Amino acid sequence: MLFPADSVCVAKKRNRMGIIELRAQLQQGHVSALELTNQYLERIQEVDPKVHAFLEITAERARFDASRIDELRSKGVLLPPLAGIPIAIKDNICTKGIRTTCSSRMLEAFIPPYESTVTEKLWKAGAILLGKTNLDEFAMGSSTETSAFGATANPWNLTRVPGGSSGGSAAAVASEECVASLGSDTGGSIRQPAAFCGLVGLKPTYGRVSRWGLVAFASSLDQIGSFTHTVADAAELLHVIAGEDYKDATCLKVSVPNYQSILQKSISGLRIGLIKECFDPNGLDPQVASAVNKAASHLESLGCELVEISCPQFNYGIATYYIIAPSEASANLARYDGMKYGYRAEGVENLATITSQSRAQGFGSEVQRRILIGTYALSAGYVDAYYKKAQQVRTLIRRDFDAAFAKVDVLLTPTVPSTAFLAGAHTDDPLQMYLSDLLTIPANLAGLPAINIPCGFDDTGLPIGMQLIGNVLEESRILQVAHHYEVTTNIMSSKL
Ligand code: GLN
């Protein structure tokens, strides 16, 4: 049952201000960076008690940085592209001197002694940090309900989940508590919450953006990306955070294009592949299917050619991911031993018990489940049957994409099979929860860039999202198609 809209909906449907509009306002002196920061901090005070997007609010630092930008502006100094833009960061991205918890008791008191590469780039570009946002513990989940510090609500309907694991970052932008935010995406954790919260959510190519300072979950899949109101804002942020980094050996040494200038280019003649396995009515909400089909027809009316594509191995995506991701997680999380840093159980004396008790008390049940699955899949006698087999299937999924991109320029699918589900609906049923990653996981397994763009609302007023997947390093292509779709449909403002 739905409650009256006003009591459950705090998503702002009017005057949604993005980076580009606000930058113009700041440059023209219509608002100062400090005034803007204060407006957002007030908005956080007003709505965050209901939404709980933030784990930590860095008000003092934000005001200090904003005042400095105003001071520099008043002296006529040429300012960097994000000067004075208030943003939020998922709490698994390290911020020097600011607690970074991964929403886990294990890291409840962890204050990183170093800055992640992405945040360092943002501060250099003049962005203002408003705070750190909630997530599923260690980014494992699809609803932000496995956070050790309480769940986040969906701003469109507070009885619903915002998606996950970057639910706090998505909810913060959707409820106008910040202009944009960063999240991380291992199996869909940016695109799925973006779909549930009516936002643009971009997961770049694996290696496009440095992972230095992102707390590792599954290192061959993790990638940092953004939540924004518009595609142009996503292009803007990607331009700032992308690029090579000697601190991350998997970060690609390729130049960063000017994404903004590519957005306007005509999309006429582009071939868009509809992956037929992703439109399988089994488990796909008919309202989602219809909105995405309508969006495909709209792209056709803009001059794109629609091509049906088959990617038969996609059906193995979830099974493959839920071997590979937990295996890597079990290795990555071995460092939390109660000795070097992180939570340490009290009242235990010998070494082995300190480690086992600290891990038993410091990790929540979903994290423990992943560690157990991963340790099993990697153990002698099982590694060939599980982990190695999963890696082979991963190659087959990658080949499906290669075959598809020989025929088309971008691929189009729904982002999630449903709209945002009710809080608590899947908390006792991990398999049901895992199914919400069905359509996002293949892009992670193949390392490809993918974006969620809002493409409608269901009959209860919840946003629906579609996903565009591009070939390796073809962020420009998906941004370009998404931008044309966005500006010619105005889906989000038609909800006024
Ligand atoms: N929901 C997926 C999982 O639980 C994806 C998480 C993510 O992308 N961080 O593993």
PDB file of N, CA and C and ligand atoms in Angstrom, residues 139-142 165 185-189 217 321-322 370 437, ligand 1:
ATOM      1  N   ALA A 139      30.148  -2.825   0.379  1.00  0.00           N
ATOM      2  CA  ALA A 139      29.551  -2.757  -0.977  1.00  0.00           C
ATOM      3  C   ALA A 139      28.925  -4.084  -1.412  1.00  0.00           C
ATOM      4  N   MET A 140      28.576  -4.930  -0.438  1.00  0.00           N
ATOM      5  CA  MET A 140      27.970  -6.215  -0.776  1.00  0.00           C
ATOM      6  C   MET A 140      26.470  -6.154  -0.511  1.00  0.00           C
ATOM      7  N   GLY A 141      25.698  -5.958  -1.579  1.00  0.00           N
ATOM      8  CA  GLY A 141      24.257  -5.898  -1.415  1.00  0.00           C
ATOM      9  C   GLY A 141      23.633  -5.078  -2.515  1.00  0.00           C
ATOM     10  N   SER A 142      22.301  -5.062  -2.525  1.00  0.00           N
ATOM     11  CA  SER A 142      21.573  -4.363  -3.593  1.00  0.00           C
ATOM     12  C   SER A 142      20.484  -3.469  -3.021  1.00  0.00           C
ATOM     13  N   SER A 165      24.866  -1.298  -4.037  1.00  0.00           N
ATOM     14  CA  SER A 165      25.276  -0.929  -2.697  1.00  0.00           C
ATOM     15  C   SER A 165      25.464   0.572  -2.483  1.00  0.00           C
ATOM     16  N   ASP A 185      31.010   0.436  -8.405  1.00  0.00           N
ATOM     17  CA  ASP A 185      30.153  -0.533  -9.085  1.00  0.00           C
ATOM     18  C   ASP A 185      30.972  -1.792  -9.364  1.00  0.00           C
ATOM     19  N   THR A 186      30.593  -2.879  -8.704  1.00  0.00           N
ATOM     20  CA  THR A 186      31.291  -4.160  -8.842  1.00  0.00           C
ATOM     21  C   THR A 186      30.422  -5.128  -9.643  1.00  0.00           C
ATOM     22  N   GLY A 187      29.090  -4.997  -9.412  1.00  0.00           N
ATOM     23  CA  GLY A 187      28.147  -5.852 -10.142  1.00  0.00           C
ATOM     24  C   GLY A 187      26.894  -5.071 -10.518  1.00  0.00           C
ATOM     25  N   GLY A 188      26.921  -3.768 -10.260  1.00  0.00           N
ATOM     26  CA  GLY A 188      25.732  -2.953 -10.587  1.00  0.00           C
ATOM     27  C   GLY A 188      25.467  -1.860  -9.573  1.00  0.00           C
ATOM     28  N   SER A 189      26.364  -1.715  -8.614  1.00  0.00           N
ATOM     29  CA  SER A 189      26.105  -0.842  -7.462  1.00  0.00           C
ATOM     30  C   SER A 189      25.990   0.649  -7.756  1.00  0.00           C
ATOM     31  N   PHE A 217      36.744  -4.712  -2.861  1.00  0.00           N
ATOM     32  CA  PHE A 217      35.755  -5.770  -2.658  1.00  0.00           C
ATOM     33  C   PHE A 217      36.162  -6.904  -3.616  1.00  0.00           C
ATOM     34  N   TYR A 321      29.307 -14.413 -11.545  1.00  0.00           N
ATOM     35  CA  TYR A 321      29.671 -13.311 -10.654  1.00  0.00           C
ATOM     36  C   TYR A 321      29.710 -13.774  -9.200  1.00  0.00           C
ATOM     37  N   TYR A 322      28.717 -14.573  -8.800  1.00  0.00           N
ATOM     38  CA  TYR A 322      28.648 -14.953  -7.383  1.00  0.00           C
ATOM     39  C   TYR A 322      29.631 -16.084  -7.016  1.00  0.00           C
ATOM     40  N   ARG A 370      29.692 -14.115   2.052  1.00  0.00           N
ATOM     41  CA  ARG A 370      30.561 -13.997   0.867  1.00  0.00           C
ATOM     42  C   ARG A 370      31.940 -14.593   1.147  1.00  0.00           C
ATOM     43  N   ASP A 437      20.706  -7.947  -9.770  1.00  0.00           N
ATOM     44  CA  ASP A 437      21.930  -7.605 -10.521  1.00  0.00           C
ATOM     45  C   ASP A 437      21.997  -8.290 -11.889  1.00  0.00           C
TER      46      ASP A 437
HETATM   47  N1  GLN B   1      24.699  -6.233  -5.605  1.00  0.00           N
HETATM   48  C1  GLN B   1      25.951  -6.785  -6.031  1.00  0.00           C
HETATM   49  C2  GLN B   1      26.606  -7.523  -4.896  1.00  0.00           C
HETATM   50  O1  GLN B   1      26.039  -7.569  -3.855  1.00  0.00           O
HETATM   51  C3  GLN B   1      26.824  -5.718  -6.579  1.00  0.00           C
HETATM   52  C4  GLN B   1      27.529  -4.931  -5.549  1.00  0.00           C
HETATM   53  C5  GLN B   1      28.404  -3.883  -6.098  1.00  0.00           C
HETATM   54  O2  GLN B   1      28.362  -3.578  -7.290  1.00  0.00           O
HETATM   55  N2  GLN B   1      29.239  -3.350  -5.228  1.00  0.00           N
HETATM   56  O3  GLN B   1      27.663  -8.086  -5.028  1.00  0.00           O
END
